[in-house]
Amino acid sequence: MTKMQDAQNRLRETVKDLFAQQKVDLVVGFEAGSLPLRTRVCFLTSADEADRLVWNAFCTNNPAVYIPRLFQRPASPREEYKPPKLGIVAKACDARAVHKLLEEHQAPRENVTIIGMPCRGMACRDKVVIQAGDEVVEAVESTEGAVEIKTRGGASHRFELQDLLQQACLDCPQAAPEHVDVQIEGASRRDTTRRYEGLKNFEAMSADQRWEYFRHELSKCIRCYACRQVCPTCYCKTCFADMAKPRWTGAGDGLSDVMFYHIGRLMHQAGRCVECDACTRACPVGIDLKTFTRKLGKDVERLFDYVPGLRPDEAPLLCAFEDDDTEEFVTDG
Amino acid sequence: MVFLCNWCATLAAELAGSNRLAYPAGVRVVKVPCAGRINPLHLLRALQNGADGILVFGCHPGDCHYAKGNLLARRRLSVLKGLLEAVGMEPARLQFSWVTASEGSRFATLLDRAVQDVRTLGPNRKFVKNPAAAG
Amino acid sequence: MEKGIIGKSELAKLVEAMAADATCLGPVKDGQDTVLAELGPDTELSFDYANFRLPVKRLFFPQSEVTCVLRDGQLVALPPPDEKTVLFGVRPCDAQALPYLTKIFSDEKYEDPYYLKRRENAVIVSLACHTPCSTCFCTSLGGSPAGRAGCDILAFDLGHELLLEAETEKGKALLAAHEALFAAPTDAQVTAAAEQGAAAEASMAKIETDGITEKADQAFDAPLWEEIAARCVACGVCTYLCPTCHCFGFADEQVGNRTQRVKCQDACMFPLFTLEASGHNPRTTQGQRLRQRIMHKFSYTVKNVGEIFCVGCGRCVLYCPVNIDLREIIEEVRK
């Protein structure tokens, strides 16, 4: 039995218990996907479904995105509000997102049971495909720390998970999920020393080079809004980008409109983005969104010592102020 | 585009005016009740519509007519400026200053200098949205 | 001229010759991806790709375009661009979709000049697939990795050279115009191409699609829609990447002191798609929206224009952020 399968079994037993004790009536977790290197989010309503749950290096989605929808109030005030008792399987980034959502009153705290997972980081699909050099047709996380794949051309490869980690995992500020209600036992990633290393290239560029990089990446955008829709902290019923009164920005894929949308979304994510990189994974045209969200997060941390979701009792970033907040952006004279 | 909060900034501007200090040409003024009223989207819209530079004048932190409007603005606008500069916008195009009502000549100096900085940079081509050719 | 062989090393000459009176686009590497990009005199063509991320429909039905401007108080329609293009490297699935779209954008009553003019001005040179992906399922929907529908010329990659086979008069004319650059194919080459196509077809797993329209109609009230859509995040990836999806909307915008009307692609998966001016939205759940998308493609278009609006390109399967798999939906619906 591998350690990963240990954690998976412990998770399944825990979920069965939670259902039995009626602490939850809905559990959101991961189950096998239909493609290699993928899992998918599942919604379980009873203990006998618990064996569908999986836990491996391909559990990349952020399940917190479903919280606003699951706790949505009915349209008619006459209809009874029946919020679920939700159990949510969470990596460290997912747990940070859940806390952000709880802070923003998207669900009653007593209705949410955060099930923290021993997360050693997730495999980046792009890294696997690049290293395999071919389409991957089968992928298994076998003994701890290794991913074994088969390619379309018939080749087999074994990669260390450490070499496949997503940028979000390399940058994670937590060694393990924190502030959870139930912690599934197991080894988590301990290394939080590589935070922001991935930004070095971008920060080293000149302003003109950074502009060109930003322009080149955003010129691919097709306004599908996958980035916004998978983001756990983007849940406005009508996004500013969709408004007609006022029409903040055009709906098309002209570069100026695309930039307005993305910069606007980044501003709305300031102090709220948990850097799970769901946006980057979701983008069908491969825009390097994580560079910009990480840069935003780094500035917020540097200026205000604030990391979203890390310390749930802290006041939200832009709803608060300190007397000694930065003045470095002010023109004196 | 120059955003003036209705209190310190507007008074400072009027004081400058009453001392016969002139606005440079090409300056459009928008009065807001408070710097804290400014939505970052407003500033992005200004850039999209072709503003070559944006200046925001508010009261000194601690002097806000609404107690904390400028204190909230301070965080918001510092993040916006950092983000725009990170993607390559020239720092001089977006500037913020705090003024008191009595700082008429300081206001004029800051404004003149900022306009000069922007003129040196030339027109904003990066963010501007151009209409379709009229066919 | 109906068939011609050209060495890959000679393609630059062909592109140069074609570029004299048309904009040429072809597969070009961009980092890890291959995109359909404009070909310059030195652009290197890539043959090492499965398919472009974005569907070729975008060349005829762009994500957004300005269709009207306000001039002197009158709404004036802008003419569609009138520029000749040659598209090289289009996969047969994307090509198969084009006649479907033409049925939508042109019928007895209405014609969309923006789509039609662009389509008219384009020559489509398809490139047959020698190694279909595991997510491709064109053969399950009347297509083939060596399919000829919708293109003007079908090309086969034979290693060092390409075999081009004209499928339409436009295709024949293009080959004839540059006859000097082509050699007559040998029987061996023609056979090799046919064998490559057959092998590619045989390598693909098939999913059953018989009776899908009737089954979809019967499944209208089934619980499967809400179950699958529970994880749908309501983005537009499947719609915008689909070679046959064609819904669009209009937005009026003010740019400076000009007013323009923009035609934009739209997606029925967006919650706001059916939001009415009154505030009422007839489709409030993601299950209803998912059902709409599937019914439109597998039932309504069959009744309206006689085609299933799916060519099995697999993009929706590959790029859905939450792994909603159309192949699974088809299987579920048929049950």
Tab-separated table of C-alpha atoms in Angstrom, chain B residues 24-103:
chain	number	residue	atom	x	y	z
B	24	PRO	CA	-1.170	73.703	-18.207
B	25	ALA	CA	-3.032	73.091	-21.465
B	26	GLY	CA	-4.468	69.626	-22.018
B	27	VAL	CA	-5.548	69.082	-18.438
B	28	ARG	CA	-9.065	67.807	-17.783
B	29	VAL	CA	-10.326	67.960	-14.234
B	30	VAL	CA	-12.786	65.592	-12.603
B	31	LYS	CA	-14.074	66.373	-9.140
B	32	VAL	CA	-14.845	63.478	-6.847
B	33	PRO	CA	-16.230	63.696	-3.315
B	34	CYS	CA	-13.161	61.873	-2.021
B	35	ALA	CA	-10.115	60.081	-3.386
B	36	GLY	CA	-11.694	56.988	-1.885
B	37	ARG	CA	-14.539	57.278	-4.377
B	38	ILE	CA	-12.200	56.498	-7.231
B	39	ASN	CA	-12.715	53.023	-8.592
B	40	PRO	CA	-9.554	51.607	-10.200
B	41	LEU	CA	-11.788	50.853	-13.173
B	42	HIS	CA	-12.299	54.599	-13.635
B	43	LEU	CA	-8.581	55.056	-14.046
B	44	LEU	CA	-8.331	52.129	-16.450
B	45	ARG	CA	-11.174	53.642	-18.456
B	46	ALA	CA	-9.297	56.932	-18.632
B	47	LEU	CA	-6.263	55.109	-20.001
B	48	GLN	CA	-8.432	53.211	-22.457
B	49	ASN	CA	-9.975	56.457	-23.671
B	50	GLY	CA	-6.574	57.885	-24.417
B	51	ALA	CA	-5.516	59.747	-21.286
B	52	ASP	CA	-1.756	60.109	-21.474
B	53	GLY	CA	-1.423	60.596	-17.744
B	54	ILE	CA	-3.593	60.461	-14.656
B	55	LEU	CA	-3.101	62.475	-11.487
B	56	VAL	CA	-5.053	62.015	-8.312
B	57	PHE	CA	-5.001	64.619	-5.559
B	58	GLY	CA	-6.489	63.867	-2.165
B	59	CYS	CA	-6.303	65.089	1.390
B	60	HIS	CA	-3.351	64.074	3.557
B	61	PRO	CA	-4.048	60.832	5.453
B	62	GLY	CA	-5.662	61.856	8.692
B	63	ASP	CA	-7.318	64.919	7.147
B	64	CYS	CA	-9.975	63.174	5.102
B	65	HIS	CA	-13.344	64.887	5.255
B	66	TYR	CA	-14.927	61.439	5.487
B	67	ALA	CA	-12.388	60.252	8.067
B	68	LYS	CA	-10.998	57.267	6.226
B	69	GLY	CA	-11.698	57.637	2.511
B	70	ASN	CA	-8.135	58.449	1.618
B	71	LEU	CA	-6.811	55.774	3.942
B	72	LEU	CA	-8.748	53.152	2.002
B	73	ALA	CA	-7.724	54.799	-1.254
B	74	ARG	CA	-4.105	54.620	-0.215
B	75	ARG	CA	-4.075	50.805	-0.225
B	76	ARG	CA	-6.182	50.493	-3.337
B	77	LEU	CA	-4.252	52.992	-5.428
B	78	SER	CA	-0.838	51.717	-4.328
B	79	VAL	CA	-1.825	48.243	-5.514
B	80	LEU	CA	-3.115	49.622	-8.830
B	81	LYS	CA	0.037	51.610	-9.475
B	82	GLY	CA	2.206	48.621	-8.610
B	83	LEU	CA	0.234	46.376	-10.949
B	84	LEU	CA	0.312	48.776	-13.901
B	85	GLU	CA	4.028	49.380	-13.465
B	86	ALA	CA	4.657	45.640	-13.186
B	87	VAL	CA	3.180	45.159	-16.649
B	88	GLY	CA	5.317	47.931	-18.040
B	89	MET	CA	3.445	51.197	-17.707
B	90	GLU	CA	5.775	54.154	-17.164
B	91	PRO	CA	5.528	55.231	-13.485
B	92	ALA	CA	5.066	58.903	-14.320
B	93	ARG	CA	1.764	58.260	-16.102
B	94	LEU	CA	-0.109	57.528	-12.884
B	95	GLN	CA	0.701	59.783	-9.946
B	96	PHE	CA	-0.886	60.458	-6.590
B	97	SER	CA	-0.346	63.379	-4.245
B	98	TRP	CA	-1.753	64.493	-0.956
B	99	VAL	CA	-2.319	68.231	-0.536
B	100	THR	CA	-3.858	70.427	2.128
B	101	ALA	CA	-6.280	73.214	1.293
B	102	SER	CA	-3.620	75.827	1.895
B	103	GLU	CA	-1.007	74.341	-0.422
